[in-house]
Tab-separated table of C-alpha atoms and ligand atoms in Angstrom:
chain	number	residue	atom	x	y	z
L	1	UNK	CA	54.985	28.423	118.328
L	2	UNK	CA	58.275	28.510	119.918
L	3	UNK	CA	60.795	31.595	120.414
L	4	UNK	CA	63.256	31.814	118.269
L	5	UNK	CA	67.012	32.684	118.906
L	6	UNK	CA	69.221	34.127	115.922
L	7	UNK	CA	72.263	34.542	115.021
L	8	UNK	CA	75.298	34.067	112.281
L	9	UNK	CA	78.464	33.140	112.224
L	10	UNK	CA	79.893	35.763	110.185
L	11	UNK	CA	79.116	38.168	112.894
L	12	UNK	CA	81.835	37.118	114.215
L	13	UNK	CA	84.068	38.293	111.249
L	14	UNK	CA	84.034	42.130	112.434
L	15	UNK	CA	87.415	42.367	113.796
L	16	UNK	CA	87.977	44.975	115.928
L	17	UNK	CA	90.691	43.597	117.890
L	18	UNK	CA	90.560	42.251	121.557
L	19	UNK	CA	91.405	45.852	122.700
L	20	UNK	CA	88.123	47.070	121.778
L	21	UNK	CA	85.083	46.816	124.040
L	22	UNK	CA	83.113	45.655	121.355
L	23	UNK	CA	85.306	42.413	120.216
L	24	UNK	CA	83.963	38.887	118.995
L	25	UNK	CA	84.302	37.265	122.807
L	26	UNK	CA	80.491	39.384	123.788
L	27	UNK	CA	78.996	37.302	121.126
L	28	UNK	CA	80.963	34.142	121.668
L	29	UNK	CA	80.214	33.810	125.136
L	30	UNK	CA	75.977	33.417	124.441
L	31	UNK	CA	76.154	29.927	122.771
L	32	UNK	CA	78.093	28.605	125.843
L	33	UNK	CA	75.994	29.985	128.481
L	34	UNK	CA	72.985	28.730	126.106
L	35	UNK	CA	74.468	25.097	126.283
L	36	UNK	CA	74.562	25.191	130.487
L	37	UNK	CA	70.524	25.679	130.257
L	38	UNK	CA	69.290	22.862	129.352
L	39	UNK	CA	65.562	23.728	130.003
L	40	UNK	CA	66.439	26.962	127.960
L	41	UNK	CA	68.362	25.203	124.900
L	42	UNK	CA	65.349	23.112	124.024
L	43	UNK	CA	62.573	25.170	124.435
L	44	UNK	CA	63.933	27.805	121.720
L	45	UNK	CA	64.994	26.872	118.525
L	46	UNK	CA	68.159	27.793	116.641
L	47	UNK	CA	68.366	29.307	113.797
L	48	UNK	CA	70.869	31.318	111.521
L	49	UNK	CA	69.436	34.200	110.044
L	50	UNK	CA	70.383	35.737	106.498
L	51	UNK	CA	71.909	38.497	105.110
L	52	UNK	CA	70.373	41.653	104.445
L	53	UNK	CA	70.858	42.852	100.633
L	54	UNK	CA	72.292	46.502	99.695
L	55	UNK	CA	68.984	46.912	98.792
L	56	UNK	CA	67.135	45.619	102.366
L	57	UNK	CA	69.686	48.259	104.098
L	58	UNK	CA	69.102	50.913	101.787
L	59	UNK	CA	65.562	50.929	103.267
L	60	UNK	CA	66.720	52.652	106.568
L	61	UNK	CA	70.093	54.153	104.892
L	62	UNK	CA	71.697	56.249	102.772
L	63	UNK	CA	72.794	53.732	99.734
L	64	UNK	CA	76.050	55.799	98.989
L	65	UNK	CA	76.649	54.914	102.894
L	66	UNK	CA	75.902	51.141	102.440
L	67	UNK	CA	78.384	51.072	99.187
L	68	UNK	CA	81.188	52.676	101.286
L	69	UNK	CA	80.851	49.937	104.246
L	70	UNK	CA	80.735	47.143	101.616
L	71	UNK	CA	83.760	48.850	99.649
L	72	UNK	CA	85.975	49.420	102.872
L	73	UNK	CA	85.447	46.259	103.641
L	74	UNK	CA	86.282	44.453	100.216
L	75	UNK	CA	89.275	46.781	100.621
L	76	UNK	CA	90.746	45.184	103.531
L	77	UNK	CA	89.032	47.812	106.392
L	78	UNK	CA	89.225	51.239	107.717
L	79	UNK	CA	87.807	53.782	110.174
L	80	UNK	CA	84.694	55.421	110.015
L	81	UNK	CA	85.563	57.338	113.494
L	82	UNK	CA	87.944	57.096	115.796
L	83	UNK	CA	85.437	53.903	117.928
L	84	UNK	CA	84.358	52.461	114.796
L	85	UNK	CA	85.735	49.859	113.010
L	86	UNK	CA	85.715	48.249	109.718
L	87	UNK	CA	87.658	45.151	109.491
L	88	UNK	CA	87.561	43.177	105.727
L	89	UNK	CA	85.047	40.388	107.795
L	90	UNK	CA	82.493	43.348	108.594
L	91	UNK	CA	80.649	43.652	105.505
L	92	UNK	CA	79.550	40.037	105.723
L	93	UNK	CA	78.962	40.715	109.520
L	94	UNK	CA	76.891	43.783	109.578
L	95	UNK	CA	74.597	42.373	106.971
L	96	UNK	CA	74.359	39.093	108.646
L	97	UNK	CA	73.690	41.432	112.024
L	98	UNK	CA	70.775	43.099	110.372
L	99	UNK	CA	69.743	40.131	108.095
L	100	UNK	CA	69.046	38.087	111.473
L	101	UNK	CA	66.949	41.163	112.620
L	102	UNK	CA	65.034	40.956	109.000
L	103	UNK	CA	64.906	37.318	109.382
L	104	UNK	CA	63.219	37.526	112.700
L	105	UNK	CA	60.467	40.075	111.874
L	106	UNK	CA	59.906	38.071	108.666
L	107	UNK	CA	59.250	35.055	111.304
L	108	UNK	CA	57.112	36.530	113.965
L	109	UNK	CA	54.952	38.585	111.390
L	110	UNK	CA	54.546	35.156	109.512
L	111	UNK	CA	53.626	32.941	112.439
L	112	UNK	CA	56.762	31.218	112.378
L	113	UNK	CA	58.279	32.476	115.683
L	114	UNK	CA	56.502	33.639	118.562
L	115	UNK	CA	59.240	36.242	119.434
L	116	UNK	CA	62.729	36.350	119.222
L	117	UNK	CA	66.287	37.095	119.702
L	118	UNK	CA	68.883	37.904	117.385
L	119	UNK	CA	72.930	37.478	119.332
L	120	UNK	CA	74.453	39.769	116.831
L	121	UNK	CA	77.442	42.421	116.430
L	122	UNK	CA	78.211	44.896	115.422
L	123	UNK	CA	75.655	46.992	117.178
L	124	UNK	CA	73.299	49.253	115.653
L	125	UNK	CA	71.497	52.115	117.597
L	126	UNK	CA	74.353	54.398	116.896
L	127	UNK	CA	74.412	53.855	112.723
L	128	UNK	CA	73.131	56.975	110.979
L	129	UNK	CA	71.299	57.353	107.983
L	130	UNK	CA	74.851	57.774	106.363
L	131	UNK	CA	76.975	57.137	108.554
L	132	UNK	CA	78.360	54.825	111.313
L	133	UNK	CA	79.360	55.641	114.515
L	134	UNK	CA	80.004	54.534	118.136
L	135	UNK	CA	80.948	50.400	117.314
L	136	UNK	CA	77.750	50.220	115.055
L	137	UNK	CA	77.810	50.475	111.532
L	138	UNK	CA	73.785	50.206	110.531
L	139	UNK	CA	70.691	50.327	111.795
L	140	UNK	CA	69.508	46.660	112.980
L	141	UNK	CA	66.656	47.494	115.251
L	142	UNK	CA	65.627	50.902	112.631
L	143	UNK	CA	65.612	49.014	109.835
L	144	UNK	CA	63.688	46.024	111.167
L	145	UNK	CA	61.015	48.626	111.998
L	146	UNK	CA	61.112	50.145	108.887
L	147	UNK	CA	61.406	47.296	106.653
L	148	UNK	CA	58.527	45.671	108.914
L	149	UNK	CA	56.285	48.982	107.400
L	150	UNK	CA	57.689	48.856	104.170
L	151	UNK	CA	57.508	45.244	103.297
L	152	UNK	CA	55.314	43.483	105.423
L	153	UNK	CA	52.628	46.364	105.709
L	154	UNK	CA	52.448	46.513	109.489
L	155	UNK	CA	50.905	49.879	111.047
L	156	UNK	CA	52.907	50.999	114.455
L	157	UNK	CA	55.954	49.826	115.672
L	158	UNK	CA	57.045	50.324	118.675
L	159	UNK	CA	60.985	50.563	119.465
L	160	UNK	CA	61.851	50.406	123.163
L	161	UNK	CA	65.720	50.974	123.854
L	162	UNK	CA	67.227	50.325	127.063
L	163	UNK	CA	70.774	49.911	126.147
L	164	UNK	CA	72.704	52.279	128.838
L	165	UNK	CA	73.599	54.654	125.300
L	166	UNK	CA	71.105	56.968	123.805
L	167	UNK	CA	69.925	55.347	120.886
L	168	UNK	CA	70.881	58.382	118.534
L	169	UNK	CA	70.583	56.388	115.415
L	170	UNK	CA	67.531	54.678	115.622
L	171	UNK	CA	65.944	57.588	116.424
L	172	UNK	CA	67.453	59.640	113.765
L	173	UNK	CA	66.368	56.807	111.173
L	174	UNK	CA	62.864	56.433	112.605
L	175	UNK	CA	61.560	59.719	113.923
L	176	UNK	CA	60.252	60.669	110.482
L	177	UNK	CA	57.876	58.030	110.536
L	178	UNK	CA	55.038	58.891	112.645
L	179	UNK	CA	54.021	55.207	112.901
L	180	UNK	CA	57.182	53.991	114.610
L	181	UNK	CA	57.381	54.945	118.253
L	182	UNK	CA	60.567	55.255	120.015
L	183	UNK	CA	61.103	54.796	123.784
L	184	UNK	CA	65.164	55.283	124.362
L	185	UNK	CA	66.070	54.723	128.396
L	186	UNK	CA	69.561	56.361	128.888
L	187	UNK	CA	72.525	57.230	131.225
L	188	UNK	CA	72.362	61.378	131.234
L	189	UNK	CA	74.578	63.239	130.526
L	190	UNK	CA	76.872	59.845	128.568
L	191	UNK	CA	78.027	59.426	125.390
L	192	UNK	CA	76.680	60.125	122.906
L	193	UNK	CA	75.316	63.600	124.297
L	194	UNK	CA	72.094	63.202	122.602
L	195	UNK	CA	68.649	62.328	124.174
L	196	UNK	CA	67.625	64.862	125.984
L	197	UNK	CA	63.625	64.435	127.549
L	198	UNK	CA	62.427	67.649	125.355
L	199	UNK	CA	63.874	66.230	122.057
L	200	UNK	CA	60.486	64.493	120.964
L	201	UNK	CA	60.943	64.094	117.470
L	202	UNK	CA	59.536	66.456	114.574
L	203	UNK	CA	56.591	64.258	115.265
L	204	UNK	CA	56.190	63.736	118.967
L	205	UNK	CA	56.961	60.329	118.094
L	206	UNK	CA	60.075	59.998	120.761
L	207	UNK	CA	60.539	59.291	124.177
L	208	UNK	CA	63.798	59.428	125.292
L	209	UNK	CA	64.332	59.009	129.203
L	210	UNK	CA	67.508	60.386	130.378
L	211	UNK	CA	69.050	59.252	133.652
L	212	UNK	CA	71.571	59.746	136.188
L	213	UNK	CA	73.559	56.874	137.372
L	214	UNK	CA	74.209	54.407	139.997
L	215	UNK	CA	70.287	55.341	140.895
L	216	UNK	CA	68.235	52.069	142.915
L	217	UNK	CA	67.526	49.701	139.927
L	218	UNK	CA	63.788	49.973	140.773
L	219	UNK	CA	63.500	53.959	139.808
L	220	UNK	CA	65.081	52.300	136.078
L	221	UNK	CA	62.248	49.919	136.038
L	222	UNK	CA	59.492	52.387	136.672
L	223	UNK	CA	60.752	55.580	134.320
L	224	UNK	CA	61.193	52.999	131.750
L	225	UNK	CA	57.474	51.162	131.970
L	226	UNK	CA	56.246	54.916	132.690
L	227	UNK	CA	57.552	55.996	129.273
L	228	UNK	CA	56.343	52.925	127.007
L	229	UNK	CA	52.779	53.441	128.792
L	230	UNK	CA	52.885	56.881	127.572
L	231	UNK	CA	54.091	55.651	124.137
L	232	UNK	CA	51.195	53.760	123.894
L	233	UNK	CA	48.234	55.849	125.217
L	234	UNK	CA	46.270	56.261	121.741
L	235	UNK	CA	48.797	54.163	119.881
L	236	UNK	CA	48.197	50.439	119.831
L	237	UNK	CA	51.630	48.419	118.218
L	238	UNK	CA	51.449	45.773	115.551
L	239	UNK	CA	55.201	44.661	116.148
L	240	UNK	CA	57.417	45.533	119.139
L	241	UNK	CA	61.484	46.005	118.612
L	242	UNK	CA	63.601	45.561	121.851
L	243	UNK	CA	67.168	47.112	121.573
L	244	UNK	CA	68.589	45.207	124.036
L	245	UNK	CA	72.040	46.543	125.146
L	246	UNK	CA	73.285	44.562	128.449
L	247	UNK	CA	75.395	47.533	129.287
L	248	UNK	CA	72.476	48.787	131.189
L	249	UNK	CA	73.634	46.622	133.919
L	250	UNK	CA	75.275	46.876	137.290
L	251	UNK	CA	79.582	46.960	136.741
L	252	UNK	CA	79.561	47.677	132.567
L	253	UNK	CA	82.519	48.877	131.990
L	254	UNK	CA	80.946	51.499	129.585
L	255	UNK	CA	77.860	53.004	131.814
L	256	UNK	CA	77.056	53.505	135.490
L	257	UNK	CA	73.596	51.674	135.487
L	258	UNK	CA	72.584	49.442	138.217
L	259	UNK	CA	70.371	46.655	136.812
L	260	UNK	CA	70.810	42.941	137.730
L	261	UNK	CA	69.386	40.026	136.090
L	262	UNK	CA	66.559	39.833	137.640
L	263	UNK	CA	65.882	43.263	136.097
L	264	UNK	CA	66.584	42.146	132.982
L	265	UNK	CA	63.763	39.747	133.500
L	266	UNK	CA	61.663	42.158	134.419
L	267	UNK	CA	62.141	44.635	131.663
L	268	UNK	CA	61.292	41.756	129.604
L	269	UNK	CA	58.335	40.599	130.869
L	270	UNK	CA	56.750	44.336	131.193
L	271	UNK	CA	56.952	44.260	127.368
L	272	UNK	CA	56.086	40.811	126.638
L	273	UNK	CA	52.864	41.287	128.690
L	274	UNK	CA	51.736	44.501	127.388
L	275	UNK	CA	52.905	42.867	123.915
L	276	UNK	CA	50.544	40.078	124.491
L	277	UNK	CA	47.673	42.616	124.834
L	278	UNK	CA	48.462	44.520	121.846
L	279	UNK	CA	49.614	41.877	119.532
L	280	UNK	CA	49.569	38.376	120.409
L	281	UNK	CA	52.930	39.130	121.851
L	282	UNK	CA	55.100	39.776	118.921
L	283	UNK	CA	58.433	41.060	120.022
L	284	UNK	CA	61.594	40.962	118.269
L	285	UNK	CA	64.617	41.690	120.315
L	286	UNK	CA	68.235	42.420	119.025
L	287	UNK	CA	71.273	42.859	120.880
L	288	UNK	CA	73.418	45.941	121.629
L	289	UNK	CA	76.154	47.171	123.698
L	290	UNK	CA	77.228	45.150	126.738
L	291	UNK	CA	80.772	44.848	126.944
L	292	UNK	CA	81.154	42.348	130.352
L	293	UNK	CA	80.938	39.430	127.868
L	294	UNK	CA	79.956	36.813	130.877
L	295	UNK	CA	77.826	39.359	132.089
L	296	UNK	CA	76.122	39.864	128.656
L	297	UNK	CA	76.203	36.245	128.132
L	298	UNK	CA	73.896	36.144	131.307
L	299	UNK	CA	71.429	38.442	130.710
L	300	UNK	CA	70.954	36.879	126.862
L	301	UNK	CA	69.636	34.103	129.087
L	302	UNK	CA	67.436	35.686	131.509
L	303	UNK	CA	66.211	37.466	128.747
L	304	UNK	CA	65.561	34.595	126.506
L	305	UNK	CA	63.820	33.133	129.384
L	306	UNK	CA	61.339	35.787	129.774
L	307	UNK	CA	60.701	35.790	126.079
L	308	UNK	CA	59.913	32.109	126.292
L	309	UNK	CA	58.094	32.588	129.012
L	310	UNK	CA	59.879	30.645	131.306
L	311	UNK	CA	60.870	31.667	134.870
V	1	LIG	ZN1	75.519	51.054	124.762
C-alpha cells in the first residue's frame, strides 16, 4: 500500500487575488517541489480527488450555508467577511478541497491508501457550521471526520491541528460528537481569539493548546505530543485527521511560530507512530494555512516523507 497525495485542479480556481495571503501560488508551488524529489515522486502516487456533493457538505454544514457559497459563486463572487473570498472559480474549488479530503478517507478506510495528503485551498479549520470565515469557506478536515462516522461507520476520530490558527471551526463542527477528538496547537493570544486551554468542549472532547510565540521549537513539539497523549488515554482512534497548516513555521508571515522542517518531520512521525499502534497507521492529512508558498511547498515534502515513511 502506498501513500497517497491528492489534489485538484480546480482548487486552483478560488481567486482571491495575488494580494491575498491565501492566493493560488501556496498550492502551485507543491507539484514543483514534488518533481525535484525524485525518491519522493515515485514512492507516492498521484491522484485527483473528487468533488464533494451539496449533500456530502451538508453533513458537517448548515445546507442554507452550502447553497449560498454555491450561489455566490454561480453569481460571479462576493464576500463572506472582510478575509474571505468568493471568487466565481470557488464553488468548484471548495468542493474539490473537501472532495479530495472525502476521497482520501474513502481510500485509507478501504485499503486503498496507506495514508495521505490532500494539497488543497481554500482552507478549512476556520468554516463554521454556517458560515465561512478567515480564507476558509468549509470544513475539510470536520467533515472528513464526520463523514468518516457517518458513512463509513468508524468509532473515534481523532483531529490533531497544528496550523499556527486556532482551529475554531473544526472544533465548532466536531465538539458535539463525543467520538471525534480534537487536539488544536495554537499561537495565544492570535487571530482568531478563540482556543483558550479551559474551553474543552460541552463534552471534554477538546484540547486546545495555546501558545506564546517565538518559544524554542522543542517546547512546540512536546505540548503538542503531551496533548494528543492525553487525547488518547482511554480513547483508542480508528482514523486520524492531520490539519496541517505550514504557517506553524519559523518566518510565516501570518504567526510567530518557530518550527523548521525538521519539525515538521517530527510532528509527523509522532502521529504516524502512535497511528500505527492504534490503527495500522491510518492518517489522512489536509492542508491549511501557510502563506510562505516555497516555504509551504517544503514542508508538503518533509511531510509527505514522513507519511511515506521515508527519511
Ligand atoms: Zn493558519
Amino acid at each position: 500500500m502506498t501513500v497517497a497525495f491528492l489534489s485538484h485542479s480546480d482548487c486552483g480556481r478560488h481567486d482571491t487575488g495575488w494580494s491575498h495571503p491565501e492566493h493560488v501560488g501556496r498550492l502551485r508551488a507543491i507539484p514543483r517541489a514534488l518533481r525535484e524529489d525524485y525518491e519522493l515522486f515515485t514512492t507516492i502516487e498521484h491522484l485527483e480527488g473528487r468533488h464533494a456533493t451539496a449533500d456530502e457538505l451538508a453533513i458537517a454544514h448548515d445546507p442554507g450555508y452550502v447553497a449560498l457559497v454555491r450561489d455566490t459563486a454561480r453569481a460571479g463572487g462576493g464576500r463572506l467577511d472582510a478575509d474571505t473570498v468568493i471568487s466565481d472559480g470557488s464553488w468548484d474549488a471548495a468542493t474539490a478541497g473537501a472532495g479530495c479530503v472525502l476521497d482520501a478517507v474513502d481510500r485509507v478506510l478501504d485499503g486503498r491508501s496507506s495514508r495521505a495528503f490532500c494539497a488543497v485551498r481554500p482552507p478549512g479549520h476556520h468554516a463554521l457550521v454556517d458560515a465561512g470565515m478567515g480564507f476558509c469557506l468549509f470544513g475539510n478536515v470536520a467533515l472528513g471526520a464526520m463523514y468518516a462516522r457517518a458513512r463509513h461507520g468508524v468509532e473515534r476520530v481523532l483531529i490533531v491541528d497544528w496550523d499556527v490558527h486556532h482551529g475554531n471551526g473544526t472544533q465548532a463542527i466536531v465538539e458535539h460528537e463525543r467520538a471525534i477528538h480534537f487536539v488544536s496547537m495554537h499561537q495565544w493570544p492570535w487571530y482568531p481569539g478563540t482556543g483558550a486551554a479551559d474551553d474543552r468542549g460541552p463534552h471534554d472532547s477538546v484540547w486546545n493548546v495555546p501558545m506564546p510565540a517565538y518559544l524554542p521549537p522543542a517546547q512546540y513539539l512536546r505540548a503538542l505530543e503531551r496533548a494528543v497523549d492525553d487525547a488518547t488515554r482511554d480513547f483508542t482512534p480508528d482514523l486520524v485527521l492531520v490539519s496541517a497548516g505550514f504557517d506553524c513555521l519559523a518566518g510565516d508571515p501570518l504567526g510567530g511560530f518557530t518550527l523548521e522542517l525538521e519539525h515538521v518531520h517530527a510532528m509527523t512521525r509522532a502521529i504516524v507512530e502512535r497511528a500505527n499502534t492504534w490503527c495500522g497507521g491510518r492518517v489522512v492529512s489536509a492542508l491549511e494555512g501557510g502563506y510562505a508558498p516555497d516555504r509551504v511547498a517544503a514542508a508538503s515534502m518533509v511531510h509527505l516523507r514522513a507519511l511515506a515513511d521515508l527519511g
